[in-house]
């Protein structure tokens, strides 16, 4: 897999025009970046149901787009990872108390894999939350677990649960960026991090290299949660690359979401078309040339219709809403939604390649420090789209 970094890097650099944009904003004009090209002609032929089908089938998106973006011809093997070879753990109900459904599926899948690839004689659970994964590892391996977490309340909750279950788990409250690392890390540990965001998993890797931990198993998420404005590459190859990623571009791979079913899709259509319609209204009626970010909105508020949504949003923004043709703006919002979805299909072909570029940067960094790295998908995407597991062992 690591040999895929350079071809992926070239592909992303050559195809920036197709992914480095925000479909929400690009949808403003029919004269968008692909206008008057064969790609735009193809997008125009798509019905709403075609778009919806394609959104859930990235292989078909690759296939369809290859004629307009030839660089995508070889993309599939570059981003494909093997699935887990381990059978998900079968857990007693007393062990799973309080673990919500999807989280439980993630933990049983990741847990079985890290147990199979375990080295070291104790565990470190990084950014542990309530320590669900740590408890399962302690139970199955009989080895001690240090669960490191920032939020005191989660530490207390996790510690109480571990005591109740008589498990050798010790919570340590601390900040990943300024922890008392001599007391947290040691080379006998196998560190695990399930969905430690952005710089949090990077800080684990750096400490793990300093202390030469026996092994690391990381499932990264929220790549955009970083302290700087730009992604800071870790590996030699990524440092040499001309590819730069801003905080907002680091959100692009996260646009790949789990299908929410028809009701969720309908709700999304309503919310997004309202937001797009209001954006147009504020620009045209109030001359606001900058996008006005609107806070998250409750379903019950949306059910009151577009005009009420505009009133609600303008109150929050301290704007005076003019008398205007609301229906017209609602329609524009709906048209923009259709355009935005079609533009998103193009960007969608680059979600996984961008994520793989980030994953490979981290993997190469670990390899440069003498670790053997293995990449897998620890569960199906429908359980979590952040399903890539980087496993590194200090051989
Ligand atoms: C997405 S959650 C994952 C929790 C857990 N691993 C799981 O999968 O259920 C990220 C966790 O990182 C913790 N966290 C955030 N900032 C932190 C920091 N600076 N130091 C340590 N932990 C932090 C949060 O409190 C949260 O519990």
mmCIF file of C-alpha atoms and ligand atoms in Angstrom:
data_model
loop_
_atom_site.group_PDB
_atom_site.id
_atom_site.type_symbol
_atom_site.label_atom_id
_atom_site.label_comp_id
_atom_site.label_asym_id
_atom_site.label_seq_id
_atom_site.Cartn_x
_atom_site.Cartn_y
_atom_site.Cartn_z
ATOM 1 C CA UNK A 1 0.000 0.000 0.000
ATOM 2 C CA UNK A 2 2.760 2.414 0.904
ATOM 3 C CA UNK A 3 4.009 2.365 -2.703
ATOM 4 C CA UNK A 4 0.697 3.978 -3.647
ATOM 5 C CA UNK A 5 1.636 7.264 -1.993
ATOM 6 C CA UNK A 6 3.497 8.785 -4.950
ATOM 7 C CA UNK A 7 0.927 7.872 -7.650
ATOM 8 C CA UNK A 8 -1.848 9.123 -5.351
ATOM 9 C CA UNK A 9 0.063 12.316 -4.699
ATOM 10 C CA UNK A 10 0.397 12.928 -8.463
ATOM 11 C CA UNK A 11 -3.227 12.143 -9.065
ATOM 12 C CA UNK A 12 -4.402 14.579 -6.394
ATOM 13 C CA UNK A 13 -2.094 17.315 -7.667
ATOM 14 C CA UNK A 14 -3.134 16.818 -11.293
ATOM 15 C CA UNK A 15 -6.820 16.739 -10.459
ATOM 16 C CA UNK A 16 -7.081 19.646 -8.021
ATOM 17 C CA UNK A 17 -9.627 21.362 -10.243
ATOM 18 C CA UNK A 18 -12.002 18.447 -9.612
ATOM 19 C CA UNK A 19 -11.823 18.349 -5.811
ATOM 20 C CA UNK A 20 -10.483 21.621 -4.408
ATOM 21 C CA UNK A 21 -13.786 23.489 -4.188
ATOM 22 C CA UNK A 22 -16.911 23.725 -2.050
ATOM 23 C CA UNK A 23 -19.983 22.400 -3.857
ATOM 24 C CA UNK A 24 -22.226 24.570 -1.622
ATOM 25 C CA UNK A 25 -20.649 27.766 -2.954
ATOM 26 C CA UNK A 26 -19.894 26.497 -6.448
ATOM 27 C CA UNK A 27 -23.589 25.723 -6.915
ATOM 28 C CA UNK A 28 -24.392 29.456 -7.099
ATOM 29 C CA UNK A 29 -23.953 29.716 -10.807
ATOM 30 C CA UNK A 30 -24.805 27.613 -13.828
ATOM 31 C CA UNK A 31 -21.427 28.845 -15.031
ATOM 32 C CA UNK A 32 -19.654 26.676 -12.455
ATOM 33 C CA UNK A 33 -16.111 25.336 -12.893
ATOM 34 C CA UNK A 34 -17.183 22.446 -15.148
ATOM 35 C CA UNK A 35 -19.620 24.470 -17.258
ATOM 36 C CA UNK A 36 -19.421 23.972 -21.038
ATOM 37 C CA UNK A 37 -17.442 20.750 -20.765
ATOM 38 C CA UNK A 38 -18.477 17.182 -21.605
ATOM 39 C CA UNK A 39 -18.457 16.508 -17.848
ATOM 40 C CA UNK A 40 -21.104 19.201 -17.291
ATOM 41 C CA UNK A 41 -23.163 17.794 -20.156
ATOM 42 C CA UNK A 42 -23.099 14.391 -18.483
ATOM 43 C CA UNK A 43 -24.008 15.901 -15.092
ATOM 44 C CA UNK A 44 -26.962 17.656 -16.746
ATOM 45 C CA UNK A 45 -28.337 14.345 -17.977
ATOM 46 C CA UNK A 46 -28.548 12.908 -14.462
ATOM 47 C CA UNK A 47 -31.938 12.690 -12.758
ATOM 48 C CA UNK A 48 -32.318 13.110 -8.995
ATOM 49 C CA UNK A 49 -32.608 9.351 -8.660
ATOM 50 C CA UNK A 50 -29.418 8.807 -10.740
ATOM 51 C CA UNK A 51 -27.576 11.179 -8.392
ATOM 52 C CA UNK A 52 -28.901 9.397 -5.341
ATOM 53 C CA UNK A 53 -27.908 5.965 -6.719
ATOM 54 C CA UNK A 54 -24.418 7.165 -7.628
ATOM 55 C CA UNK A 55 -23.920 8.800 -4.230
ATOM 56 C CA UNK A 56 -24.128 5.352 -2.686
ATOM 57 C CA UNK A 57 -21.907 3.600 -5.188
ATOM 58 C CA UNK A 58 -18.446 5.091 -5.453
ATOM 59 C CA UNK A 59 -17.228 2.353 -7.841
ATOM 60 C CA UNK A 60 -19.826 3.488 -10.367
ATOM 61 C CA UNK A 61 -18.793 7.098 -9.850
ATOM 62 C CA UNK A 62 -15.190 6.149 -10.655
ATOM 63 C CA UNK A 63 -16.318 4.249 -13.724
ATOM 64 C CA UNK A 64 -18.568 7.038 -15.035
ATOM 65 C CA UNK A 65 -16.029 9.770 -14.403
ATOM 66 C CA UNK A 66 -13.100 7.982 -16.034
ATOM 67 C CA UNK A 67 -14.134 9.214 -19.472
ATOM 68 C CA UNK A 68 -13.927 12.836 -18.271
ATOM 69 C CA UNK A 69 -11.078 12.446 -15.788
ATOM 70 C CA UNK A 70 -8.771 9.740 -17.206
ATOM 71 C CA UNK A 71 -6.550 9.912 -14.086
ATOM 72 C CA UNK A 72 -9.328 8.016 -12.273
ATOM 73 C CA UNK A 73 -8.838 4.908 -14.422
ATOM 74 C CA UNK A 74 -6.558 3.191 -11.924
ATOM 75 C CA UNK A 75 -7.951 4.661 -8.752
ATOM 76 C CA UNK A 76 -9.741 1.663 -7.267
ATOM 77 C CA UNK A 77 -6.701 -0.523 -6.457
ATOM 78 C CA UNK A 78 -4.941 2.549 -5.042
ATOM 79 C CA UNK A 79 -7.568 3.086 -2.380
ATOM 80 C CA UNK A 80 -8.778 -0.465 -1.768
ATOM 81 C CA UNK A 81 -7.817 -2.017 1.551
ATOM 82 C CA UNK A 82 -8.316 -5.552 2.740
ATOM 83 C CA UNK A 83 -11.064 -6.124 5.268
ATOM 84 C CA UNK A 84 -10.527 -7.529 8.705
ATOM 85 C CA UNK A 85 -9.570 -11.189 8.905
ATOM 86 C CA UNK A 86 -10.680 -11.377 12.545
ATOM 87 C CA UNK A 87 -14.183 -12.380 13.589
ATOM 88 C CA UNK A 88 -15.844 -9.600 15.607
ATOM 89 C CA UNK A 89 -15.760 -10.333 19.335
ATOM 90 C CA UNK A 90 -18.776 -11.941 20.883
ATOM 91 C CA UNK A 91 -19.231 -10.057 24.140
ATOM 92 C CA UNK A 92 -21.150 -10.852 27.303
ATOM 93 C CA UNK A 93 -23.880 -8.316 27.940
ATOM 94 C CA UNK A 94 -22.315 -7.186 31.252
ATOM 95 C CA UNK A 95 -19.264 -5.979 29.298
ATOM 96 C CA UNK A 96 -21.251 -3.896 26.893
ATOM 97 C CA UNK A 97 -23.291 -1.888 29.414
ATOM 98 C CA UNK A 98 -23.896 1.624 28.163
ATOM 99 C CA UNK A 99 -22.122 1.199 24.807
ATOM 100 C CA UNK A 100 -24.354 2.604 22.043
ATOM 101 C CA UNK A 101 -25.133 0.314 19.036
ATOM 102 C CA UNK A 102 -22.825 1.652 16.315
ATOM 103 C CA UNK A 103 -19.967 2.271 18.784
ATOM 104 C CA UNK A 104 -20.337 -1.322 19.995
ATOM 105 C CA UNK A 105 -19.998 -2.639 16.434
ATOM 106 C CA UNK A 106 -16.868 -0.514 15.923
ATOM 107 C CA UNK A 107 -15.379 -1.775 19.165
ATOM 108 C CA UNK A 108 -16.097 -5.456 18.580
ATOM 109 C CA UNK A 109 -14.519 -5.174 15.112
ATOM 110 C CA UNK A 110 -11.504 -3.104 16.085
ATOM 111 C CA UNK A 111 -11.074 -5.034 19.350
ATOM 112 C CA UNK A 112 -10.837 -8.395 17.604
ATOM 113 C CA UNK A 113 -8.211 -7.042 15.184
ATOM 114 C CA UNK A 114 -5.981 -5.442 17.751
ATOM 115 C CA UNK A 115 -6.142 -8.512 19.967
ATOM 116 C CA UNK A 116 -5.081 -10.647 17.017
ATOM 117 C CA UNK A 117 -2.137 -8.354 16.233
ATOM 118 C CA UNK A 118 -1.252 -7.653 19.867
ATOM 119 C CA UNK A 119 2.311 -7.132 20.976
ATOM 120 C CA UNK A 120 3.465 -5.689 24.251
ATOM 121 C CA UNK A 121 2.285 -6.648 27.706
ATOM 122 C CA UNK A 122 -0.012 -3.755 28.534
ATOM 123 C CA UNK A 123 -2.360 -1.385 26.753
ATOM 124 C CA UNK A 124 -2.614 2.374 26.405
ATOM 125 C CA UNK A 125 -6.012 3.634 25.274
ATOM 126 C CA UNK A 126 -5.490 7.127 23.854
ATOM 127 C CA UNK A 127 -8.340 9.677 24.002
ATOM 128 C CA UNK A 128 -10.360 6.953 25.607
ATOM 129 C CA UNK A 129 -13.725 8.640 26.101
ATOM 130 C CA UNK A 130 -15.509 6.366 28.585
ATOM 131 C CA UNK A 131 -12.955 3.651 27.861
ATOM 132 C CA UNK A 132 -15.279 1.219 26.109
ATOM 133 C CA UNK A 133 -12.511 -0.301 23.988
ATOM 134 C CA UNK A 134 -10.037 -0.434 26.878
ATOM 135 C CA UNK A 135 -12.462 -2.434 29.031
ATOM 136 C CA UNK A 136 -12.960 -4.993 26.288
ATOM 137 C CA UNK A 137 -9.186 -5.309 25.762
ATOM 138 C CA UNK A 138 -8.578 -5.679 29.503
ATOM 139 C CA UNK A 139 -11.236 -8.387 29.728
ATOM 140 C CA UNK A 140 -9.958 -10.377 26.738
ATOM 141 C CA UNK A 141 -6.230 -10.101 27.348
ATOM 142 C CA UNK A 142 -6.128 -9.939 31.153
ATOM 143 C CA UNK A 143 -3.518 -7.177 30.760
ATOM 144 C CA UNK A 144 -3.565 -3.746 32.343
ATOM 145 C CA UNK A 145 -4.962 -0.770 30.449
ATOM 146 C CA UNK A 146 -4.108 2.897 30.952
ATOM 147 C CA UNK A 147 -7.010 4.929 29.575
ATOM 148 C CA UNK A 148 -5.903 8.473 28.835
ATOM 149 C CA UNK A 149 -8.693 11.040 28.489
ATOM 150 C CA UNK A 150 -9.115 14.790 28.785
ATOM 151 C CA UNK A 151 -12.657 15.072 30.152
ATOM 152 C CA UNK A 152 -12.766 14.441 33.886
ATOM 153 C CA UNK A 153 -16.418 13.332 33.814
ATOM 154 C CA UNK A 154 -15.647 10.642 31.207
ATOM 155 C CA UNK A 155 -12.655 9.468 33.266
ATOM 156 C CA UNK A 156 -14.808 9.140 36.381
ATOM 157 C CA UNK A 157 -17.552 7.343 34.521
ATOM 158 C CA UNK A 158 -15.102 4.961 32.825
ATOM 159 C CA UNK A 159 -13.195 4.269 36.038
ATOM 160 C CA UNK A 160 -16.384 3.466 37.970
ATOM 161 C CA UNK A 161 -17.541 1.066 35.255
ATOM 162 C CA UNK A 162 -14.129 -0.671 35.147
ATOM 163 C CA UNK A 163 -14.221 -1.096 38.962
ATOM 164 C CA UNK A 164 -17.703 -2.523 38.771
ATOM 165 C CA UNK A 165 -16.504 -5.072 36.224
ATOM 166 C CA UNK A 166 -13.340 -5.746 38.185
ATOM 167 C CA UNK A 167 -11.088 -4.919 35.257
ATOM 168 C CA UNK A 168 -7.430 -3.752 35.480
ATOM 169 C CA UNK A 169 -8.126 -0.343 33.919
ATOM 170 C CA UNK A 170 -6.679 2.946 35.233
ATOM 171 C CA UNK A 171 -7.881 6.227 33.881
ATOM 172 C CA UNK A 172 -5.435 9.103 33.603
ATOM 173 C CA UNK A 173 -6.916 12.536 33.088
ATOM 174 C CA UNK A 174 -4.723 14.747 30.924
ATOM 175 C CA UNK A 175 -4.269 16.868 27.838
ATOM 176 C CA UNK A 176 -2.777 15.013 24.875
ATOM 177 C CA UNK A 177 -0.797 18.116 23.942
ATOM 178 C CA UNK A 178 0.814 18.735 27.294
ATOM 179 C CA UNK A 179 0.678 15.489 29.224
ATOM 180 C CA UNK A 180 3.097 14.182 31.768
ATOM 181 C CA UNK A 181 4.339 11.763 29.118
ATOM 182 C CA UNK A 182 6.994 9.986 31.206
ATOM 183 C CA UNK A 183 4.139 8.704 33.366
ATOM 184 C CA UNK A 184 1.845 7.815 30.501
ATOM 185 C CA UNK A 185 4.067 6.048 27.943
ATOM 186 C CA UNK A 186 6.405 3.069 28.110
ATOM 187 C CA UNK A 187 7.802 0.651 25.559
ATOM 188 C CA UNK A 188 5.827 -2.338 26.831
ATOM 189 C CA UNK A 189 2.588 -0.781 25.660
ATOM 190 C CA UNK A 190 0.372 -1.445 22.694
ATOM 191 C CA UNK A 191 -1.434 1.874 22.166
ATOM 192 C CA UNK A 192 -4.924 1.947 20.671
ATOM 193 C CA UNK A 193 -6.825 5.005 19.504
ATOM 194 C CA UNK A 194 -10.336 4.676 18.172
ATOM 195 C CA UNK A 195 -11.381 7.900 16.484
ATOM 196 C CA UNK A 196 -8.830 10.194 18.046
ATOM 197 C CA UNK A 197 -9.314 13.378 16.022
ATOM 198 C CA UNK A 198 -6.702 15.204 13.902
ATOM 199 C CA UNK A 199 -3.752 16.320 15.978
ATOM 200 C CA UNK A 200 -4.727 13.959 18.805
ATOM 201 C CA UNK A 201 -3.667 10.869 16.874
ATOM 202 C CA UNK A 202 -0.598 12.723 15.595
ATOM 203 C CA UNK A 203 0.470 13.496 19.176
ATOM 204 C CA UNK A 204 0.088 9.804 20.017
ATOM 205 C CA UNK A 205 2.313 8.806 17.108
ATOM 206 C CA UNK A 206 5.014 11.267 18.073
ATOM 207 C CA UNK A 207 5.091 10.127 21.709
ATOM 208 C CA UNK A 208 4.931 6.501 20.611
ATOM 209 C CA UNK A 209 8.038 6.985 18.445
ATOM 210 C CA UNK A 210 9.879 8.732 21.314
ATOM 211 C CA UNK A 211 9.110 5.933 23.738
ATOM 212 C CA UNK A 212 9.398 3.146 21.121
ATOM 213 C CA UNK A 213 6.048 1.592 22.010
ATOM 214 C CA UNK A 214 5.641 -2.088 21.159
ATOM 215 C CA UNK A 215 2.689 -1.432 18.852
ATOM 216 C CA UNK A 216 0.098 1.110 17.803
ATOM 217 C CA UNK A 217 -3.382 0.643 16.344
ATOM 218 C CA UNK A 218 -5.002 3.874 15.225
ATOM 219 C CA UNK A 219 -8.334 4.539 13.551
ATOM 220 C CA UNK A 220 -8.075 8.249 12.700
ATOM 221 C CA UNK A 221 -10.976 10.662 12.250
ATOM 222 C CA UNK A 222 -11.776 14.416 11.963
ATOM 223 C CA UNK A 223 -8.592 15.254 10.038
ATOM 224 C CA UNK A 224 -9.493 18.965 10.134
ATOM 225 C CA UNK A 225 -9.220 19.217 13.930
ATOM 226 C CA UNK A 226 -5.679 20.522 13.900
ATOM 227 C CA UNK A 227 -4.011 23.364 15.739
ATOM 228 C CA UNK A 228 -2.452 25.060 12.681
ATOM 229 C CA UNK A 229 -4.188 26.389 9.584
ATOM 230 C CA UNK A 230 -2.538 23.874 7.234
ATOM 231 C CA UNK A 231 -1.975 20.137 7.411
ATOM 232 C CA UNK A 232 1.562 19.402 8.614
ATOM 233 C CA UNK A 233 2.892 16.335 6.783
ATOM 234 C CA UNK A 234 4.785 13.814 8.879
ATOM 235 C CA UNK A 235 6.616 11.571 6.450
ATOM 236 C CA UNK A 236 9.556 12.426 4.254
ATOM 237 C CA UNK A 237 7.593 11.849 1.041
ATOM 238 C CA UNK A 238 4.623 13.954 2.113
ATOM 239 C CA UNK A 239 6.936 16.742 3.273
ATOM 240 C CA UNK A 240 8.451 16.781 -0.213
ATOM 241 C CA UNK A 241 5.041 16.875 -1.886
ATOM 242 C CA UNK A 242 3.634 20.088 -3.356
ATOM 243 C CA UNK A 243 0.202 19.102 -2.074
ATOM 244 C CA UNK A 244 -1.014 21.434 0.664
ATOM 245 C CA UNK A 245 -4.257 21.017 2.544
ATOM 246 C CA UNK A 246 -5.992 23.758 4.494
ATOM 247 C CA UNK A 247 -8.145 23.076 7.515
ATOM 248 C CA UNK A 248 -11.328 23.352 5.461
ATOM 249 C CA UNK A 249 -9.938 21.067 2.730
ATOM 250 C CA UNK A 250 -9.205 18.467 5.406
ATOM 251 C CA UNK A 251 -12.982 18.207 5.778
ATOM 252 C CA UNK A 252 -13.368 16.939 2.205
ATOM 253 C CA UNK A 253 -12.640 13.266 3.001
ATOM 254 C CA UNK A 254 -15.185 13.484 5.834
ATOM 255 C CA UNK A 255 -18.013 14.287 3.427
ATOM 256 C CA UNK A 256 -18.336 10.572 2.852
ATOM 257 C CA UNK A 257 -21.202 9.810 5.177
ATOM 258 C CA UNK A 258 -23.213 6.775 6.122
ATOM 259 C CA UNK A 259 -26.520 6.484 4.294
ATOM 260 C CA UNK A 260 -29.245 7.693 6.549
ATOM 261 C CA UNK A 261 -32.279 6.255 4.742
ATOM 262 C CA UNK A 262 -35.088 8.046 2.952
ATOM 263 C CA UNK A 263 -36.307 10.146 5.896
ATOM 264 C CA UNK A 264 -32.829 11.497 6.635
ATOM 265 C CA UNK A 265 -32.277 12.275 2.921
ATOM 266 C CA UNK A 266 -35.582 14.163 2.742
ATOM 267 C CA UNK A 267 -34.658 16.149 5.819
ATOM 268 C CA UNK A 268 -31.254 16.969 4.340
ATOM 269 C CA UNK A 269 -32.858 18.125 1.089
ATOM 270 C CA UNK A 270 -35.123 20.494 3.002
ATOM 271 C CA UNK A 271 -32.403 21.895 5.218
ATOM 272 C CA UNK A 272 -29.822 22.356 2.475
ATOM 273 C CA UNK A 273 -32.202 23.852 -0.064
ATOM 274 C CA UNK A 274 -33.426 26.310 2.608
ATOM 275 C CA UNK A 275 -29.851 27.280 3.443
ATOM 276 C CA UNK A 276 -28.974 27.717 -0.227
ATOM 277 C CA UNK A 277 -32.165 29.742 -0.857
ATOM 278 C CA UNK A 278 -31.449 32.002 2.111
ATOM 279 C CA UNK A 279 -27.855 32.477 0.942
ATOM 280 C CA UNK A 280 -29.193 33.747 -2.386
ATOM 281 C CA UNK A 281 -31.796 35.946 -0.695
ATOM 282 C CA UNK A 282 -29.256 37.637 1.585
ATOM 283 C CA UNK A 283 -26.920 38.300 -1.322
ATOM 284 C CA UNK A 284 -29.580 39.717 -3.614
ATOM 285 C CA UNK A 285 -31.824 41.548 -1.161
ATOM 286 C CA UNK A 286 -29.277 42.751 1.391
ATOM 287 C CA UNK A 287 -26.220 42.926 -0.836
ATOM 288 C CA UNK A 288 -24.261 40.617 1.476
ATOM 289 C CA UNK A 289 -21.492 39.306 -0.731
ATOM 290 C CA UNK A 290 -20.004 36.997 1.873
ATOM 291 C CA UNK A 291 -21.644 33.716 2.883
ATOM 292 C CA UNK A 292 -23.372 34.078 6.270
ATOM 293 C CA UNK A 293 -22.915 30.863 8.295
ATOM 294 C CA UNK A 294 -26.204 29.843 9.898
ATOM 295 C CA UNK A 295 -26.166 27.758 13.119
ATOM 296 C CA UNK A 296 -27.569 24.242 13.206
ATOM 297 C CA UNK A 297 -31.324 24.100 13.058
ATOM 298 C CA UNK A 298 -33.893 21.830 14.706
ATOM 299 C CA UNK A 299 -36.130 19.635 12.577
ATOM 300 C CA UNK A 300 -39.198 21.218 14.187
ATOM 301 C CA UNK A 301 -38.021 24.651 12.996
ATOM 302 C CA UNK A 302 -37.580 23.415 9.416
ATOM 303 C CA UNK A 303 -41.085 21.973 9.418
ATOM 304 C CA UNK A 304 -42.462 25.527 9.693
ATOM 305 C CA UNK A 305 -41.402 26.216 6.104
ATOM 306 C CA UNK A 306 -38.933 28.395 4.222
ATOM 307 C CA UNK A 307 -40.219 31.830 5.303
ATOM 308 C CA UNK A 308 -40.106 30.891 8.987
ATOM 309 C CA UNK A 309 -36.610 29.446 8.471
ATOM 310 C CA UNK A 310 -35.474 32.761 6.942
ATOM 311 C CA UNK A 311 -36.992 34.718 9.867
ATOM 312 C CA UNK A 312 -35.395 32.408 12.417
ATOM 313 C CA UNK A 313 -31.969 32.557 10.739
ATOM 314 C CA UNK A 314 -31.963 36.324 10.242
ATOM 315 C CA UNK A 315 -32.881 36.845 13.910
ATOM 316 C CA UNK A 316 -29.907 34.696 14.909
ATOM 317 C CA UNK A 317 -27.648 36.744 12.634
ATOM 318 C CA UNK A 318 -29.120 40.088 13.757
ATOM 319 C CA UNK A 319 -30.247 40.873 10.187
ATOM 320 C CA UNK A 320 -33.414 42.657 9.146
ATOM 321 C CA UNK A 321 -35.282 40.499 6.668
ATOM 322 C CA UNK A 322 -36.848 42.519 3.808
ATOM 323 C CA UNK A 323 -40.251 41.900 2.219
ATOM 324 C CA UNK A 324 -39.441 39.864 -0.869
ATOM 325 C CA UNK A 325 -40.521 37.000 -3.116
ATOM 326 C CA UNK A 326 -39.668 34.157 -0.760
ATOM 327 C CA UNK A 327 -41.062 31.517 -3.080
ATOM 328 C CA UNK A 328 -38.589 32.586 -5.759
ATOM 329 C CA UNK A 329 -35.649 32.160 -3.348
ATOM 330 C CA UNK A 330 -36.979 28.824 -2.175
ATOM 331 C CA UNK A 331 -37.014 27.660 -5.797
ATOM 332 C CA UNK A 332 -33.494 28.976 -6.363
ATOM 333 C CA UNK A 333 -32.419 27.055 -3.260
ATOM 334 C CA UNK A 334 -33.944 23.868 -4.679
ATOM 335 C CA UNK A 335 -32.196 24.389 -8.016
ATOM 336 C CA UNK A 336 -28.913 25.044 -6.263
ATOM 337 C CA UNK A 337 -29.376 21.874 -4.235
ATOM 338 C CA UNK A 338 -29.642 19.780 -7.402
ATOM 339 C CA UNK A 339 -26.541 21.466 -8.852
ATOM 340 C CA UNK A 340 -24.641 21.097 -5.568
ATOM 341 C CA UNK A 341 -25.384 17.368 -5.437
ATOM 342 C CA UNK A 342 -24.142 16.876 -8.999
ATOM 343 C CA UNK A 343 -20.963 18.843 -8.338
ATOM 344 C CA UNK A 344 -20.463 16.792 -5.159
ATOM 345 C CA UNK A 345 -20.473 13.601 -7.223
ATOM 346 C CA UNK A 346 -17.300 14.783 -8.927
ATOM 347 C CA UNK A 347 -15.624 15.674 -5.643
ATOM 348 C CA UNK A 348 -16.807 12.381 -4.169
ATOM 349 C CA UNK A 349 -14.389 10.487 -6.424
ATOM 350 C CA UNK A 350 -11.567 12.132 -4.455
ATOM 351 C CA UNK A 351 -12.801 11.591 -0.884
ATOM 352 C CA UNK A 352 -11.090 8.263 -0.360
ATOM 353 C CA UNK A 353 -7.934 9.196 -2.338
ATOM 354 C CA UNK A 354 -7.505 12.247 -0.089
ATOM 355 C CA UNK A 355 -8.100 10.173 3.020
ATOM 356 C CA UNK A 356 -5.623 7.547 1.781
ATOM 357 C CA UNK A 357 -3.024 10.250 1.170
ATOM 358 C CA UNK A 358 -3.373 11.297 4.817
ATOM 359 C CA UNK A 359 -3.350 7.704 6.048
ATOM 360 C CA UNK A 360 -0.293 6.844 3.955
ATOM 361 C CA UNK A 361 1.548 9.917 5.227
ATOM 362 C CA UNK A 362 1.058 8.651 8.787
ATOM 363 C CA UNK A 363 1.926 5.084 7.800
ATOM 364 C CA UNK A 364 5.136 6.147 6.042
ATOM 365 C CA UNK A 365 6.111 8.180 9.095
ATOM 366 C CA UNK A 366 5.710 5.108 11.302
ATOM 367 C CA UNK A 367 7.676 3.024 8.820
ATOM 368 C CA UNK A 368 10.478 5.614 8.745
ATOM 369 C CA UNK A 369 10.740 5.059 12.496
ATOM 370 C CA UNK A 370 11.310 1.335 12.080
ATOM 371 C CA UNK A 371 7.731 0.120 12.491
ATOM 372 C CA UNK A 372 6.047 -2.504 10.323
ATOM 373 C CA UNK A 373 2.779 -1.071 9.130
ATOM 374 C CA UNK A 374 -0.371 -2.857 8.076
ATOM 375 C CA UNK A 375 -3.534 -1.147 6.843
ATOM 376 C CA UNK A 376 -7.021 -2.631 6.907
ATOM 377 C CA UNK A 377 -10.648 -1.626 6.997
ATOM 378 C CA UNK A 378 -11.661 -2.783 10.452
ATOM 379 C CA UNK A 379 -15.398 -2.642 9.763
ATOM 380 C CA UNK A 380 -17.839 -1.913 6.980
ATOM 381 C CA UNK A 381 -18.347 1.690 5.924
ATOM 382 C CA UNK A 382 -21.985 1.568 6.931
ATOM 383 C CA UNK A 383 -20.902 1.167 10.573
ATOM 384 C CA UNK A 384 -18.487 4.085 10.300
ATOM 385 C CA UNK A 385 -16.966 5.684 7.198
ATOM 386 C CA UNK A 386 -13.840 6.298 9.314
ATOM 387 C CA UNK A 387 -13.053 2.605 9.150
ATOM 388 C CA UNK A 388 -9.327 2.568 8.336
ATOM 389 C CA UNK A 389 -7.043 0.977 10.900
ATOM 390 C CA UNK A 390 -3.324 1.718 10.884
ATOM 391 C CA UNK A 391 -1.533 -1.031 12.739
ATOM 392 C CA UNK A 392 2.163 -0.590 13.403
ATOM 393 C CA UNK A 393 4.413 -2.938 15.314
ATOM 394 C CA UNK A 394 7.929 -2.349 16.474
ATOM 395 C CA UNK A 395 9.590 -5.416 15.029
HETATM 396 C C1 LIG B 1 -14.181 11.079 19.115
HETATM 397 S S1 LIG B 1 -13.898 10.823 20.798
HETATM 398 C C2 LIG B 1 -13.400 9.139 20.834
HETATM 399 C C3 LIG B 1 -13.573 8.496 22.178
HETATM 400 C C4 LIG B 1 -13.332 6.987 22.211
HETATM 401 N N1 LIG B 1 -12.024 6.611 21.769
HETATM 402 C C5 LIG B 1 -14.401 6.273 21.424
HETATM 403 O O1 LIG B 1 -14.195 5.889 20.277
HETATM 404 O O2 LIG B 1 -15.488 6.132 21.966
HETATM 405 C C6 LIG B 1 -12.422 11.720 21.129
HETATM 406 C C7 LIG B 1 -12.042 11.794 22.589
HETATM 407 O O3 LIG B 1 -10.863 12.592 22.687
HETATM 408 C C8 LIG B 1 -10.944 13.345 23.885
HETATM 409 N N2 LIG B 1 -10.049 14.504 23.789
HETATM 410 C C9 LIG B 1 -10.271 15.667 23.150
HETATM 411 N N3 LIG B 1 -9.238 16.495 23.296
HETATM 412 C C10 LIG B 1 -8.321 15.864 24.063
HETATM 413 C C11 LIG B 1 -7.035 16.204 24.569
HETATM 414 N N4 LIG B 1 -6.492 17.386 24.301
HETATM 415 N N5 LIG B 1 -6.382 15.301 25.319
HETATM 416 C C12 LIG B 1 -6.923 14.077 25.576
HETATM 417 N N6 LIG B 1 -8.138 13.692 25.125
HETATM 418 C C13 LIG B 1 -8.830 14.576 24.372
HETATM 419 C C14 LIG B 1 -12.404 13.742 23.940
HETATM 420 O O4 LIG B 1 -12.781 14.155 25.241
HETATM 421 C C15 LIG B 1 -13.083 12.463 23.460
HETATM 422 O O5 LIG B 1 -13.397 11.635 24.539
#
